[in-house]
Amino acid sequence: MPPKHAKPEFSESQVSEILQRLYKLTSSEIRSLPSYDDQNFYVAAVEGGEYVFKIMNSEDSKNPAITEVQTYAMSFLCQNGLPAQTVLPTVSGQQISLEEMDCGFGLQKYLVRLLTYLPGVTISKVPLIPNLLYEAGKMAATMDTVLQKMEHPNISILQREGFIWSLSNVPLLEAYIGPLDGDPLQELVKSIIHHYKTSVEPKRCHFRTCINHGDFNDLNVLVQADENGDYKISGILDFGDMNYGYYIHELAITIMYMMTEHPDPVQVGGPILAGWESVIPLNEMEKDCLYLLVMSRFCQSLVLARYSVTLHPENAEYLMITSRKGVGILKKLWKLGKKEVEKMWFKAAAEFSHTK
């Protein structure tokens, strides 16, 4: 987790100056976009075109190699027909620039990139009907199969040992649960971590490895209505959590976040699972761990959001988006239990697959 002083706080005038200097673009409109650890701006240029200007936090900016791999992955997906952003080079031909700025904690260096702006609205803003959930599952699986074919000289950097958001590292949450002291949620989180250690870790050797996007969530997936008024996925955003993981991790992450946007969260699993298995059928060990991996991702989201709020109280509204809905869903899933939830998901997935 980046420290408190790492988050950039560039002003619109500073962004405007950088755009002119690095890209010879004059901004006609700049507005701030939500971000967890970094800073994002929507940019419309007088010369034409819409862009997203991304400023990475100073801590992650110390490792440009991982940003280069993430940037390459976006281009690779785009080349393979998936709706990812691509980077625009600076006038000197660089994909990434390192900018020095004082954001109140002395001069620090921040990696900046200018990306294409993708059309659409976040999937969180539209009704999550079964067909759209099926497409989300299918897209997540397709994305991981394409990423698995990617080659890059620095690709090994995605191993990211100790990366707190990786579903391989759920026990690391124990160091961050302090802000939950006195909250009954803390005991539930501890129970889930215990079940993860005893029921997921021993089976991990049976999971199939891949490169994960790692954050296929309701705010990182864009949709756009087609001529019939049906929503189709038009964009995949934010590759900052990419890591070497397992196919089953991406599926669990997708199910968990889409649950937070649905009036009946437990119904989300079936259509997403059907879409996923139309590309990558699960093996028995993966199936057996899906429920606990979804629960574990809820724990990561809830615990790390609470911890981040202690560092960035001014960003609490954005940081707690998932947390506000997630606590109730986590408790409901825990009460229903693994056997009941899995029965509902796999039965609904089988029924949905027959209609396709």
XYZ file of N, CA and C in Angstrom, residues 112-200:
267
model
N 3.798 9.806 -15.670
C 2.560 10.270 -16.310
C 2.422 9.625 -17.688
N 1.150 9.395 -18.075
C 0.831 8.840 -19.395
C -0.432 9.500 -19.917
N -0.523 9.598 -21.236
C -1.748 10.080 -21.881
C -2.357 8.919 -22.653
N -3.593 8.565 -22.296
C -4.259 7.403 -22.891
C -5.467 7.819 -23.715
N -5.824 6.966 -24.645
C -7.044 7.206 -25.417
C -8.251 7.156 -24.480
N -9.262 7.916 -24.821
C -10.505 7.941 -24.034
C -11.502 6.997 -24.693
N -12.004 6.047 -23.923
C -12.952 5.075 -24.478
C -14.387 5.524 -24.208
N -15.286 5.313 -25.175
C -16.685 5.726 -24.999
C -17.433 4.812 -24.043
N -18.553 5.316 -23.539
C -19.411 4.479 -22.695
C -19.514 4.985 -21.273
N -20.286 4.245 -20.483
C -20.430 4.529 -19.050
C -19.979 3.293 -18.289
N -19.648 3.463 -17.016
C -19.244 2.291 -16.238
C -20.433 1.340 -16.087
N -20.124 0.063 -16.026
C -21.168 -0.961 -15.931
C -22.002 -0.785 -14.656
N -21.450 -0.059 -13.688
C -22.168 0.219 -12.442
C -23.408 1.080 -12.663
N -23.478 1.743 -13.826
C -24.566 2.700 -14.067
C -25.739 2.119 -14.864
N -25.660 0.839 -15.230
C -26.725 0.240 -16.042
C -27.259 -1.014 -15.349
N -28.492 -1.436 -15.702
C -29.042 -2.656 -15.080
C -28.214 -3.893 -15.452
N -27.842 -4.673 -14.447
C -27.017 -5.859 -14.695
C -27.912 -7.057 -15.008
N -28.457 -7.040 -16.227
C -29.309 -8.153 -16.652
C -28.428 -9.371 -16.934
N -28.997 -10.580 -16.892
C -28.176 -11.789 -17.055
C -27.300 -11.804 -18.307
N -27.812 -11.321 -19.445
C -27.002 -11.347 -20.668
C -25.747 -10.494 -20.546
N -25.855 -9.347 -19.871
C -24.692 -8.478 -19.701
C -23.697 -9.112 -18.728
N -24.194 -9.768 -17.694
C -23.307 -10.469 -16.760
C -22.583 -11.623 -17.464
N -23.297 -12.318 -18.342
C -22.687 -13.388 -19.147
C -21.544 -12.812 -19.981
N -21.797 -11.662 -20.612
C -20.764 -11.017 -21.442
C -19.573 -10.586 -20.596
N -19.845 -10.129 -19.362
C -18.749 -9.726 -18.475
C -17.860 -10.930 -18.145
N -18.488 -12.059 -17.820
C -17.722 -13.270 -17.539
C -16.920 -13.731 -18.740
N -17.553 -13.681 -19.896
C -16.886 -14.098 -21.139
C -15.715 -13.170 -21.464
N -15.924 -11.856 -21.284
C -14.868 -10.885 -21.572
C -13.679 -11.062 -20.632
N -13.953 -11.275 -19.347
C -12.868 -11.465 -18.372
C -12.025 -12.690 -18.735
N -12.685 -13.782 -19.111
C -11.974 -15.011 -19.478
C -11.181 -14.816 -20.769
N -11.803 -14.171 -21.747
C -11.122 -13.915 -23.025
C -9.882 -13.057 -22.798
N -10.031 -12.025 -21.973
C -8.910 -11.132 -21.656
C -7.727 -11.921 -21.091
N -7.985 -12.805 -20.132
C -6.895 -13.562 -19.520
C -6.251 -14.541 -20.498
N -7.040 -15.119 -21.397
C -6.451 -16.044 -22.381
C -5.557 -15.279 -23.354
N -5.936 -14.046 -23.696
C -5.103 -13.225 -24.583
C -3.834 -12.784 -23.852
N -3.970 -12.325 -22.602
C -2.807 -11.885 -21.837
C -1.789 -13.005 -21.666
N -2.265 -14.246 -21.621
C -1.375 -15.384 -21.424
C -0.435 -15.566 -22.629
N -0.820 -15.022 -23.782
C 0.009 -15.150 -24.996
C 1.023 -14.005 -25.118
N 0.928 -13.032 -24.229
C 1.753 -11.833 -24.323
C 3.214 -12.139 -23.988
N 4.115 -11.521 -24.751
C 5.542 -11.645 -24.477
C 6.135 -10.249 -24.294
N 7.015 -10.107 -23.310
C 7.662 -8.821 -23.043
C 8.940 -9.111 -22.260
N 10.033 -8.386 -22.530
C 11.292 -8.684 -21.823
C 11.210 -8.537 -20.305
N 10.274 -7.717 -19.819
C 10.146 -7.513 -18.362
C 8.915 -8.200 -17.774
N 8.376 -9.194 -18.473
C 7.104 -9.778 -18.037
C 7.199 -10.429 -16.658
N 8.390 -10.879 -16.275
C 8.549 -11.544 -14.975
C 8.273 -10.593 -13.804
N 8.281 -9.286 -14.075
C 8.025 -8.307 -13.016
C 6.596 -8.412 -12.478
N 5.726 -9.090 -13.251
C 4.333 -9.263 -12.824
C 4.190 -10.328 -11.734
N 5.272 -10.982 -11.364
C 5.212 -11.945 -10.251
C 4.759 -11.228 -8.967
N 5.251 -10.012 -8.724
C 4.796 -9.132 -7.647
C 4.612 -9.845 -6.311
N 5.656 -10.456 -5.845
C 5.593 -11.176 -4.568
C 5.208 -10.209 -3.441
N 4.229 -10.593 -2.646
C 3.785 -9.747 -1.537
C 2.791 -8.671 -1.936
N 2.318 -8.695 -3.188
C 1.335 -7.702 -3.649
C 0.023 -7.893 -2.885
N -0.389 -6.877 -2.145
C -1.501 -7.006 -1.200
C -2.845 -7.290 -1.869
N -3.010 -6.885 -3.152
C -4.289 -7.096 -3.832
C -4.371 -8.436 -4.557
N -3.290 -9.206 -4.542
C -3.332 -10.516 -5.191
C -4.130 -11.492 -4.337
N -4.978 -12.275 -4.970
C -5.739 -13.289 -4.229
C -4.852 -14.456 -3.786
N -3.580 -14.421 -4.151
C -2.627 -15.398 -3.606
C -2.135 -14.973 -2.228
N -2.396 -13.707 -1.856
C -1.811 -13.139 -0.641
C -2.839 -12.724 0.406
N -3.957 -13.407 0.451
C -5.029 -13.050 1.384
C -4.566 -12.999 2.849
N -3.692 -13.919 3.304
C -3.262 -13.854 4.713
C -2.547 -12.542 5.084
N -1.993 -11.835 4.102
C -1.323 -10.559 4.394
C -2.298 -9.517 4.944
N -3.594 -9.735 4.753
C -4.608 -8.802 5.274
C -4.541 -8.678 6.792
N -4.017 -9.706 7.441
C -3.975 -9.699 8.908
C -3.224 -8.490 9.457
N -2.314 -7.939 8.659
C -1.541 -6.770 9.096
C -2.334 -5.467 8.960
N -3.514 -5.528 8.310
C -4.269 -4.307 8.009
C -5.624 -4.231 8.703
N -5.933 -5.212 9.569
C -7.293 -5.252 10.132
C -7.448 -4.414 11.398
N -6.395 -3.700 11.792
C -6.461 -2.835 12.972
C -7.624 -1.850 12.968
N -7.887 -1.157 11.829
C -9.011 -0.207 11.807
C -10.377 -0.850 12.059
N -10.444 -2.197 12.038
C -11.712 -2.897 12.307
C -11.856 -3.291 13.778
N -10.915 -2.880 14.620
C -11.005 -3.209 16.052
C -12.355 -2.765 16.616
N -13.027 -3.693 17.298
C -14.322 -3.368 17.887
C -15.486 -3.548 16.937
N -15.200 -3.791 15.663
C -16.252 -4.012 14.660
C -16.442 -5.523 14.508
N -17.692 -6.012 14.615
C -17.935 -7.460 14.458
C -17.412 -8.008 13.125
N -17.271 -7.120 12.140
C -16.774 -7.538 10.837
C -15.369 -8.147 10.953
N -14.600 -7.691 11.937
C -13.230 -8.186 12.077
C -13.197 -9.692 12.306
N -14.103 -10.211 13.130
C -14.137 -11.649 13.403
C -14.508 -12.439 12.153
N -15.438 -11.889 11.344
C -15.827 -12.556 10.100
C -14.637 -12.606 9.140
N -13.925 -11.493 9.021
C -12.745 -11.447 8.152
C -11.710 -12.471 8.619
N -11.475 -12.546 9.916
C -10.510 -13.519 10.451
C -10.929 -14.952 10.133
N -12.238 -15.224 10.223
C -12.743 -16.573 9.906
C -12.507 -16.925 8.448
N -12.761 -15.956 7.565
C -12.584 -16.205 6.125
C -11.106 -16.419 5.802
N -10.225 -15.626 6.422
C -8.790 -15.818 6.202
C -8.366 -17.213 6.674
N -8.920 -17.648 7.805
C -8.611 -18.993 8.315
C -9.059 -20.068 7.319
N -10.282 -19.934 6.789
C -10.788 -20.907 5.812
C -9.970 -20.867 4.524
N -9.512 -19.686 4.148
C -8.651 -19.552 2.967
C -7.367 -20.360 3.166
N -6.767 -20.213 4.351
C -5.511 -20.918 4.633
C -5.692 -22.433 4.622
N -6.818 -22.887 5.162
C -7.005 -24.337 5.325
C -7.655 -25.008 4.112
N -8.446 -24.232 3.338
C -9.219 -24.857 2.255
C -8.820 -24.425 0.849
N -8.179 -23.254 0.712
C -7.787 -22.782 -0.617
C -6.301 -23.037 -0.871
